[in-house]
Amino acid sequence: MRTLELALSPPPASLIPSFKHSTTQSVGIDVKTTFDAQLLLRRPKHQSPEPVVVLQPHIAIDRSQIPIPRYSTSDILRIMDSLSLPGNEDLYSCLAKESTSECDQRGAYELTVHIMKSSVRPRTTFLNRLLLMHVSCGRLDTARQVFDRMPHRDFHSWAILILGYIEMGDFEEPALLFVSMLKHQNGASKITPWIMGCVLKASAMIRDLGLGQQVHGLCQKLGFIEEQDSCLSGSLIRFYGEFGCLEDANLVLHQLSNPDTLVWAAKVSNDYREGEFQQVIRDFIEMGKHGVQKNALVFSSVLKASTWVSDGGRSGGGVHADAIKLGFDSDCLIRCRLIEMYGKYGKVKDAEKAFMSREDETNGSCWNAMVAGYMQNGCYIEAIKLLYQMKATGITVQDRLLNEVKLKPTFR
């Protein structure tokens, strides 16, 4: 026990408890007291601290930003085959819709093959969806194969294929399909006006006046003209205008009680194409009298016609004022026509005002029109300066203008 006392340094007085013993106590009691005091100096056992939990603020997760894995039609078909899952019309319809929206040619082809190998007997409405899928994917040949194998066809089957051929620039086949549709669909009771407009466009492109006239007669029989369908009426007017039949086009216009912008725009375009420039100006005035809203194409045609009317630019100035009133003077096409018109009548300052009001500095049409206006009025130095500016800006110059500048030996 005495060895233990020498090994340890005496504890601080504050740690030694106070015992009320008399000095006459025995040595055994002193030793026990010293031992009990020394027990207070033992090193405590090491204990692992409690883990500190730091509470993080709640962060809202925008699940719309989390990318969702997408599987193509081909992927889903492979999964179905690997799991030996049978297909049905509803599932195939969803896959066809997906391939249509994504213009997935491979998926569309594999889906068609998968359907042919399955036990599904698709209905006409489902086959129409397949037709639309292949047409949207640009596979008109596959769509035609599906169409030819259809046991039953409705109006939508024919319409999808007709529109597909027109979109691909093939106008012969839509005309043939339209005639076949009238034979196989037991009349034209379910035909809509918009398909008539498509056939009229095809008839004009293949220069088949007779077919277009038959379509016109069918429209009258079905009451489409009385329904005041502006799109169909505009298509009829444009169709007759393509063949120079202005009387027939005007007859369609006069049958309408309230012709709108599309109809008048078609008439203005026809009159300009046939060189009836005075009539174009009168058409523009009539539109204003009847309160018909004018668009940029109407203003463009009228301004082009005003350059051929020998009135010193008076008609063009009136059209310009109307364009400013309606807010069309900021349109690039209208500004270009104004520059051409004022340049034609020698009003260079007015042409420059129209040119300087442009917002798009890189539009080459206005620049070339201004150069041509300078050249027409003998302002060759101004034209060359503008050509250098065009080159510095990177705007393409028309070859005709460059050749004309090179041929001028002297400058004013």
Short mmCIF file of C-alpha atoms in Angstrom, two decimals:
data_model
loop_
_atom_site.label_atom_id
_atom_site.label_comp_id
_atom_site.label_asym_id
_atom_site.label_seq_id
_atom_site.Cartn_x
_atom_site.Cartn_y
_atom_site.Cartn_z
CA MET A 1 0.00 0.00 0.00
CA ARG A 2 2.85 2.39 0.68
CA THR A 3 4.26 1.71 -2.79
CA LEU A 4 0.92 2.82 -4.25
CA GLU A 5 1.13 6.04 -2.25
CA LEU A 6 4.59 6.87 -3.66
CA ALA A 7 3.61 6.13 -7.25
CA LEU A 8 0.84 8.67 -7.32
CA SER A 9 1.19 12.37 -6.69
CA PRO A 10 -0.98 13.75 -3.97
CA PRO A 11 -4.38 14.83 -5.24
CA PRO A 12 -5.61 18.40 -4.99
CA ALA A 13 -7.26 19.30 -1.77
CA SER A 14 -10.53 20.08 -3.52
CA LEU A 15 -10.82 16.46 -4.66
CA ILE A 16 -10.18 14.93 -1.20
CA PRO A 17 -13.36 14.59 0.79
CA SER A 18 -13.35 15.92 4.32
CA PHE A 19 -13.56 13.14 6.93
CA LYS A 20 -14.27 13.97 10.54
CA HIS A 21 -11.86 11.51 12.14
CA SER A 22 -9.88 12.16 15.27
CA THR A 23 -6.13 12.06 15.25
CA THR A 24 -6.26 9.08 17.53
CA GLN A 25 -7.70 6.82 14.74
CA SER A 26 -5.80 3.70 13.82
CA VAL A 27 -3.35 3.38 10.98
CA GLY A 28 -5.70 1.00 9.09
CA ILE A 29 -8.32 3.68 8.87
CA ASP A 30 -5.74 6.21 7.48
CA VAL A 31 -4.65 3.77 4.79
CA LYS A 32 -8.23 3.13 3.71
CA THR A 33 -8.93 6.83 3.55
CA THR A 34 -5.85 7.45 1.41
CA PHE A 35 -6.81 4.60 -0.95
CA ASP A 36 -10.36 5.89 -1.35
CA ALA A 37 -9.07 9.34 -2.20
CA GLN A 38 -6.71 7.96 -4.79
CA LEU A 39 -9.54 6.13 -6.52
CA LEU A 40 -10.89 9.50 -7.58
CA LEU A 41 -7.80 10.06 -9.76
CA ARG A 42 -8.33 7.08 -12.07
CA ARG A 43 -8.64 7.95 -15.79
CA PRO A 44 -12.23 7.46 -16.93
CA LYS A 45 -12.94 4.85 -19.52
CA HIS A 46 -13.12 6.15 -23.10
CA GLN A 47 -16.67 6.35 -24.44
CA SER A 48 -17.60 6.98 -28.04
CA PRO A 49 -19.28 10.34 -28.38
CA GLU A 50 -22.84 10.48 -29.53
CA PRO A 51 -23.05 11.23 -33.27
CA VAL A 52 -23.89 14.82 -34.00
CA VAL A 53 -26.87 15.13 -36.28
CA VAL A 54 -26.94 18.34 -38.30
CA LEU A 55 -30.41 19.13 -39.57
CA GLN A 56 -30.32 20.35 -43.15
CA PRO A 57 -33.02 22.68 -44.40
CA HIS A 58 -35.63 21.00 -46.58
CA ILE A 59 -34.78 21.48 -50.26
CA ALA A 60 -37.66 21.07 -52.70
CA ILE A 61 -36.73 18.87 -55.64
CA ASP A 62 -38.09 19.91 -59.02
CA ARG A 63 -38.98 16.55 -60.49
CA SER A 64 -39.57 18.11 -63.89
CA GLN A 65 -35.80 18.68 -64.11
CA ILE A 66 -35.04 15.01 -63.54
CA PRO A 67 -34.48 13.40 -66.95
CA ILE A 68 -36.96 10.65 -67.70
CA PRO A 69 -35.52 7.81 -69.75
CA ARG A 70 -37.26 7.52 -73.10
CA TYR A 71 -37.69 4.31 -74.98
CA SER A 72 -38.29 4.20 -78.69
CA THR A 73 -40.89 2.09 -80.42
CA SER A 74 -38.18 -0.37 -81.43
CA ASP A 75 -37.03 -0.72 -77.79
CA ILE A 76 -40.53 -1.49 -76.58
CA LEU A 77 -41.10 -4.04 -79.34
CA ARG A 78 -37.86 -5.81 -78.42
CA ILE A 79 -38.89 -5.92 -74.77
CA MET A 80 -42.24 -7.39 -75.76
CA ASP A 81 -40.55 -10.08 -77.83
CA SER A 82 -38.06 -10.96 -75.10
CA LEU A 83 -40.86 -11.37 -72.56
CA SER A 84 -43.20 -13.06 -75.05
CA LEU A 85 -45.85 -10.42 -74.40
CA PRO A 86 -48.73 -10.34 -76.87
CA GLY A 87 -49.63 -7.04 -78.49
CA ASN A 88 -53.07 -5.51 -78.80
CA GLU A 89 -54.60 -2.69 -80.78
CA ASP A 90 -54.48 -0.17 -77.93
CA LEU A 91 -50.77 -0.75 -77.34
CA TYR A 92 -49.99 -0.61 -81.03
CA SER A 93 -51.99 2.63 -81.32
CA CYS A 94 -49.87 4.24 -78.60
CA LEU A 95 -46.67 3.13 -80.33
CA ALA A 96 -47.95 4.43 -83.66
CA LYS A 97 -48.72 7.78 -82.08
CA GLU A 98 -45.23 7.93 -80.60
CA SER A 99 -43.58 7.11 -83.92
CA THR A 100 -45.72 9.73 -85.65
CA SER A 101 -44.76 12.50 -83.23
CA GLU A 102 -41.06 11.55 -83.37
CA CYS A 103 -41.02 10.89 -87.15
CA ASP A 104 -39.35 7.58 -86.33
CA GLN A 105 -39.05 5.77 -89.68
CA ARG A 106 -37.37 2.70 -88.23
CA GLY A 107 -39.89 2.38 -85.43
CA ALA A 108 -42.77 2.81 -87.87
CA TYR A 109 -41.45 0.05 -90.12
CA GLU A 110 -40.76 -2.37 -87.25
CA LEU A 111 -44.19 -1.66 -85.76
CA THR A 112 -45.90 -2.50 -89.04
CA VAL A 113 -43.97 -5.77 -89.33
CA HIS A 114 -44.78 -6.63 -85.71
CA ILE A 115 -48.49 -6.06 -86.32
CA MET A 116 -48.46 -8.23 -89.44
CA LYS A 117 -46.88 -11.08 -87.47
CA SER A 118 -49.31 -10.75 -84.57
CA SER A 119 -52.82 -12.11 -84.27
CA VAL A 120 -54.34 -8.63 -84.15
CA ARG A 121 -56.94 -7.88 -86.81
CA PRO A 122 -56.81 -4.08 -86.97
CA ARG A 123 -59.87 -1.99 -87.65
CA THR A 124 -60.07 0.75 -90.29
CA THR A 125 -59.52 3.53 -87.76
CA PHE A 126 -56.33 1.86 -86.55
CA LEU A 127 -55.08 1.35 -90.11
CA ASN A 128 -55.71 5.05 -90.76
CA ARG A 129 -53.40 5.79 -87.86
CA LEU A 130 -50.74 3.62 -89.48
CA LEU A 131 -51.24 5.51 -92.75
CA LEU A 132 -50.77 8.83 -90.96
CA MET A 133 -47.69 7.46 -89.20
CA HIS A 134 -45.95 6.47 -92.44
CA VAL A 135 -46.94 9.70 -94.21
CA SER A 136 -45.60 11.77 -91.29
CA CYS A 137 -42.34 9.80 -91.41
CA GLY A 138 -41.97 10.49 -95.13
CA ARG A 139 -42.47 6.84 -96.11
CA LEU A 140 -45.17 7.35 -98.72
CA ASP A 141 -44.31 4.07 -100.43
CA THR A 142 -45.01 2.09 -97.26
CA ALA A 143 -48.19 4.07 -96.67
CA ARG A 144 -49.38 3.19 -100.16
CA GLN A 145 -48.72 -0.52 -99.49
CA VAL A 146 -50.78 -0.34 -96.31
CA PHE A 147 -53.51 1.55 -98.17
CA ASP A 148 -53.67 -1.00 -100.99
CA ARG A 149 -53.97 -3.89 -98.50
CA MET A 150 -56.76 -2.31 -96.45
CA PRO A 151 -59.93 -4.43 -96.69
CA HIS A 152 -62.11 -1.37 -96.05
CA ARG A 153 -61.36 2.33 -96.52
CA ASP A 154 -63.20 5.40 -95.32
CA PHE A 155 -62.89 9.05 -96.30
CA HIS A 156 -59.99 9.59 -93.90
CA SER A 157 -57.98 6.82 -95.58
CA TRP A 158 -58.19 8.57 -98.95
CA ALA A 159 -57.65 12.04 -97.50
CA ILE A 160 -54.46 11.06 -95.65
CA LEU A 161 -52.92 9.60 -98.78
CA ILE A 162 -54.00 12.50 -101.02
CA LEU A 163 -52.52 15.04 -98.63
CA GLY A 164 -49.36 12.97 -98.31
CA TYR A 165 -48.75 13.00 -102.06
CA ILE A 166 -49.34 16.75 -102.26
CA GLU A 167 -46.91 17.38 -99.40
CA MET A 168 -44.29 15.34 -101.27
CA GLY A 169 -44.82 17.39 -104.45
CA ASP A 170 -46.60 14.64 -106.40
CA PHE A 171 -49.77 16.14 -107.92
CA GLU A 172 -50.68 13.50 -110.49
CA GLU A 173 -51.53 10.79 -107.97
CA PRO A 174 -53.86 12.92 -105.79
CA ALA A 175 -56.02 13.68 -108.82
CA LEU A 176 -56.31 9.97 -109.64
CA LEU A 177 -57.00 9.09 -106.02
CA PHE A 178 -59.75 11.70 -105.81
CA VAL A 179 -61.55 10.25 -108.83
CA SER A 180 -61.18 6.73 -107.41
CA MET A 181 -62.51 7.90 -104.06
CA LEU A 182 -65.69 9.20 -105.66
CA LYS A 183 -66.22 5.80 -107.28
CA HIS A 184 -65.48 3.62 -104.24
CA GLN A 185 -66.98 5.71 -101.44
CA ASN A 186 -70.51 5.73 -102.91
CA GLY A 187 -70.66 9.46 -103.48
CA ALA A 188 -69.13 12.49 -101.86
CA SER A 189 -71.39 13.04 -98.87
CA LYS A 190 -68.53 12.82 -96.37
CA ILE A 191 -66.02 14.91 -98.30
CA THR A 192 -64.91 18.05 -96.48
CA PRO A 193 -64.12 21.44 -98.08
CA TRP A 194 -60.41 21.30 -97.26
CA ILE A 195 -59.86 18.18 -99.35
CA MET A 196 -61.51 20.00 -102.27
CA GLY A 197 -58.94 22.77 -101.88
CA CYS A 198 -56.13 20.20 -102.03
CA VAL A 199 -57.51 18.69 -105.23
CA LEU A 200 -57.89 22.16 -106.78
CA LYS A 201 -54.23 22.83 -106.05
CA ALA A 202 -53.26 19.52 -107.64
CA SER A 203 -55.44 20.29 -110.68
CA ALA A 204 -53.73 23.64 -111.15
CA MET A 205 -50.27 22.10 -110.86
CA ILE A 206 -50.98 19.43 -113.50
CA ARG A 207 -52.81 22.00 -115.67
CA ASP A 208 -56.08 20.05 -115.67
CA LEU A 209 -58.77 22.71 -116.03
CA GLY A 210 -61.52 20.15 -116.56
CA LEU A 211 -60.89 18.38 -113.27
CA GLY A 212 -60.92 21.67 -111.39
CA GLN A 213 -64.20 22.67 -113.00
CA GLN A 214 -65.72 19.34 -111.95
CA VAL A 215 -64.51 19.95 -108.41
CA HIS A 216 -66.12 23.41 -108.54
CA GLY A 217 -69.40 21.87 -109.65
CA LEU A 218 -69.21 19.31 -106.87
CA CYS A 219 -68.60 22.08 -104.34
CA GLN A 220 -71.72 23.86 -105.50
CA LYS A 221 -73.72 20.62 -105.35
CA LEU A 222 -72.61 19.97 -101.77
CA GLY A 223 -73.35 23.54 -100.73
CA PHE A 224 -69.78 24.44 -99.86
CA ILE A 225 -69.96 27.79 -101.67
CA GLU A 226 -73.07 28.83 -99.74
CA GLU A 227 -71.31 27.94 -96.49
CA GLN A 228 -68.97 30.90 -97.08
CA ASP A 229 -65.82 28.80 -96.66
CA SER A 230 -63.11 31.39 -97.35
CA CYS A 231 -60.32 28.83 -97.77
CA LEU A 232 -62.23 26.90 -100.43
CA SER A 233 -63.40 30.09 -102.17
CA GLY A 234 -59.84 31.41 -102.20
CA SER A 235 -58.64 28.11 -103.65
CA LEU A 236 -61.24 28.35 -106.44
CA ILE A 237 -60.25 31.93 -107.26
CA ARG A 238 -56.55 31.05 -107.34
CA PHE A 239 -57.30 27.98 -109.46
CA TYR A 240 -59.10 29.99 -112.13
CA GLY A 241 -56.44 32.66 -111.93
CA GLU A 242 -53.77 30.07 -112.80
CA PHE A 243 -55.59 29.48 -116.10
CA GLY A 244 -56.31 33.17 -116.72
CA CYS A 245 -60.05 32.66 -116.27
CA LEU A 246 -60.67 35.93 -114.42
CA GLU A 247 -64.40 35.95 -115.19
CA ASP A 248 -64.89 32.61 -113.49
CA ALA A 249 -62.77 33.77 -110.57
CA ASN A 250 -64.83 36.95 -110.22
CA LEU A 251 -68.01 34.87 -110.38
CA VAL A 252 -66.87 32.94 -107.32
CA LEU A 253 -66.15 36.22 -105.53
CA HIS A 254 -69.57 37.67 -106.35
CA GLN A 255 -71.32 34.57 -105.01
CA LEU A 256 -69.97 35.37 -101.55
CA SER A 257 -71.98 37.70 -99.38
CA ASN A 258 -69.03 38.74 -97.23
CA PRO A 259 -65.66 37.90 -98.84
CA ASP A 260 -62.76 38.12 -96.41
CA THR A 261 -59.04 38.82 -96.67
CA LEU A 262 -58.11 35.42 -98.15
CA VAL A 263 -60.62 35.79 -100.98
CA TRP A 264 -59.61 39.35 -101.83
CA ALA A 265 -55.92 38.49 -101.63
CA ALA A 266 -56.49 35.72 -104.19
CA LYS A 267 -58.27 38.17 -106.52
CA VAL A 268 -55.54 40.80 -106.16
CA SER A 269 -52.91 38.16 -106.97
CA ASN A 270 -54.85 37.04 -110.07
CA ASP A 271 -55.27 40.58 -111.40
CA TYR A 272 -51.59 41.35 -110.93
CA ARG A 273 -50.54 38.11 -112.65
CA GLU A 274 -52.69 38.97 -115.66
CA GLY A 275 -51.28 42.50 -115.87
CA GLU A 276 -54.48 44.21 -114.74
CA PHE A 277 -52.61 46.79 -112.67
CA GLN A 278 -55.38 49.39 -112.61
CA GLN A 279 -57.77 46.71 -111.43
CA VAL A 280 -55.37 45.84 -108.61
CA ILE A 281 -55.55 49.45 -107.39
CA ARG A 282 -59.36 49.33 -107.62
CA ASP A 283 -59.39 46.05 -105.68
CA PHE A 284 -57.36 47.72 -102.94
CA ILE A 285 -59.82 50.60 -102.76
CA GLU A 286 -62.80 48.21 -102.65
CA MET A 287 -61.24 46.34 -99.76
CA GLY A 288 -61.07 49.59 -97.83
CA LYS A 289 -64.69 50.44 -98.62
CA HIS A 290 -65.94 47.08 -97.39
CA GLY A 291 -63.77 47.16 -94.27
CA VAL A 292 -61.78 44.10 -95.30
CA GLN A 293 -58.55 43.71 -93.35
CA LYS A 294 -55.43 43.93 -95.51
CA ASN A 295 -52.33 41.80 -95.03
CA ALA A 296 -48.70 42.08 -96.11
CA LEU A 297 -49.24 40.04 -99.30
CA VAL A 298 -52.00 42.40 -100.42
CA PHE A 299 -49.81 45.46 -99.80
CA SER A 300 -46.93 43.82 -101.66
CA SER A 301 -49.03 43.04 -104.74
CA VAL A 302 -50.60 46.51 -104.81
CA LEU A 303 -47.24 48.28 -104.46
CA LYS A 304 -45.80 46.18 -107.29
CA ALA A 305 -48.82 47.05 -109.43
CA SER A 306 -48.45 50.76 -108.63
CA THR A 307 -45.00 50.78 -110.25
CA TRP A 308 -46.72 49.98 -113.56
CA VAL A 309 -49.45 52.61 -113.26
CA SER A 310 -48.57 55.86 -115.02
CA ASP A 311 -49.67 58.30 -112.33
CA GLY A 312 -46.29 59.53 -111.10
CA GLY A 313 -46.40 57.39 -107.98
CA ARG A 314 -49.62 58.91 -106.66
CA SER A 315 -51.28 55.51 -106.16
CA GLY A 316 -48.17 54.12 -104.51
CA GLY A 317 -48.03 57.09 -102.15
CA GLY A 318 -51.61 56.44 -101.07
CA VAL A 319 -50.82 52.78 -100.45
CA HIS A 320 -47.76 53.84 -98.44
CA ALA A 321 -49.92 56.10 -96.26
CA ASP A 322 -52.34 53.24 -95.66
CA ALA A 323 -49.42 50.94 -94.77
CA ILE A 324 -48.18 53.46 -92.20
CA LYS A 325 -51.67 53.77 -90.76
CA LEU A 326 -52.01 50.00 -90.35
CA GLY A 327 -48.44 49.46 -89.14
CA PHE A 328 -47.18 47.55 -92.18
CA ASP A 329 -44.43 50.05 -93.05
CA SER A 330 -42.02 48.20 -90.74
CA ASP A 331 -42.46 44.94 -92.65
CA CYS A 332 -39.32 44.06 -94.62
CA LEU A 333 -41.25 43.00 -97.72
CA ILE A 334 -43.29 46.21 -97.73
CA ARG A 335 -40.17 48.40 -97.32
CA CYS A 336 -38.56 46.62 -100.24
CA ARG A 337 -41.61 47.27 -102.42
CA LEU A 338 -41.66 50.94 -101.34
CA ILE A 339 -38.00 51.38 -102.31
CA GLU A 340 -38.67 49.80 -105.70
CA MET A 341 -41.76 51.95 -106.28
CA TYR A 342 -40.14 55.26 -105.32
CA GLY A 343 -37.00 54.39 -107.29
CA LYS A 344 -39.13 53.68 -110.35
CA TYR A 345 -40.68 57.18 -110.20
CA GLY A 346 -37.39 58.96 -109.49
CA LYS A 347 -38.23 59.80 -105.87
CA VAL A 348 -34.81 58.90 -104.51
CA LYS A 349 -35.24 60.80 -101.25
CA ASP A 350 -38.44 58.93 -100.43
CA ALA A 351 -36.73 55.66 -101.32
CA GLU A 352 -33.87 56.55 -98.97
CA LYS A 353 -36.34 57.28 -96.16
CA ALA A 354 -37.93 53.88 -96.61
CA PHE A 355 -34.48 52.28 -96.74
CA MET A 356 -33.23 54.02 -93.59
CA SER A 357 -36.32 52.97 -91.62
CA ARG A 358 -35.30 49.31 -91.81
CA GLU A 359 -34.76 47.39 -88.57
CA ASP A 360 -32.91 44.40 -89.99
CA GLU A 361 -29.52 45.68 -91.13
CA THR A 362 -28.59 42.40 -92.81
CA ASN A 363 -31.61 41.95 -95.08
CA GLY A 364 -30.23 41.91 -98.60
CA SER A 365 -33.52 42.62 -100.40
CA CYS A 366 -33.76 46.23 -99.21
CA TRP A 367 -30.06 46.88 -99.92
CA ASN A 368 -30.29 45.52 -103.46
CA ALA A 369 -33.50 47.45 -104.08
CA MET A 370 -31.82 50.68 -102.95
CA VAL A 371 -28.79 50.03 -105.18
CA ALA A 372 -31.14 49.40 -108.11
CA GLY A 373 -32.98 52.65 -107.30
CA TYR A 374 -29.71 54.60 -107.38
CA MET A 375 -28.77 52.99 -110.68
CA GLN A 376 -32.15 53.74 -112.27
CA ASN A 377 -31.80 57.41 -111.43
CA GLY A 378 -28.13 57.76 -112.41
CA CYS A 379 -26.79 58.02 -108.85
CA TYR A 380 -23.84 55.73 -109.58
CA ILE A 381 -21.51 57.10 -106.91
CA GLU A 382 -24.15 56.51 -104.22
CA ALA A 383 -24.73 53.04 -105.64
CA ILE A 384 -21.01 52.17 -105.45
CA LYS A 385 -20.78 53.50 -101.89
CA LEU A 386 -23.70 51.33 -100.91
CA LEU A 387 -22.10 48.33 -102.61
CA TYR A 388 -18.96 48.81 -100.51
CA GLN A 389 -21.10 48.98 -97.37
CA MET A 390 -22.84 45.77 -98.40
CA LYS A 391 -19.49 44.06 -98.89
CA ALA A 392 -18.28 45.23 -95.47
CA THR A 393 -21.48 44.00 -93.86
CA GLY A 394 -21.31 40.65 -95.63
CA ILE A 395 -24.53 41.11 -97.63
CA THR A 396 -24.76 39.31 -100.96
CA VAL A 397 -25.04 41.59 -103.99
CA GLN A 398 -27.11 40.54 -106.98
CA ASP A 399 -24.96 39.68 -110.00
CA ARG A 400 -27.19 41.78 -112.22
CA LEU A 401 -26.37 44.91 -110.24
CA LEU A 402 -22.63 44.20 -110.25
CA ASN A 403 -22.62 43.74 -114.01
CA GLU A 404 -24.60 46.93 -114.49
CA VAL A 405 -22.15 48.91 -112.35
CA LYS A 406 -19.18 47.56 -114.32
CA LEU A 407 -20.75 48.66 -117.60
CA LYS A 408 -21.12 52.29 -116.54
CA PRO A 409 -18.10 54.23 -117.90
CA THR A 410 -18.83 57.53 -116.21
CA PHE A 411 -20.30 58.67 -112.94
CA ARG A 412 -22.52 61.56 -112.28
#
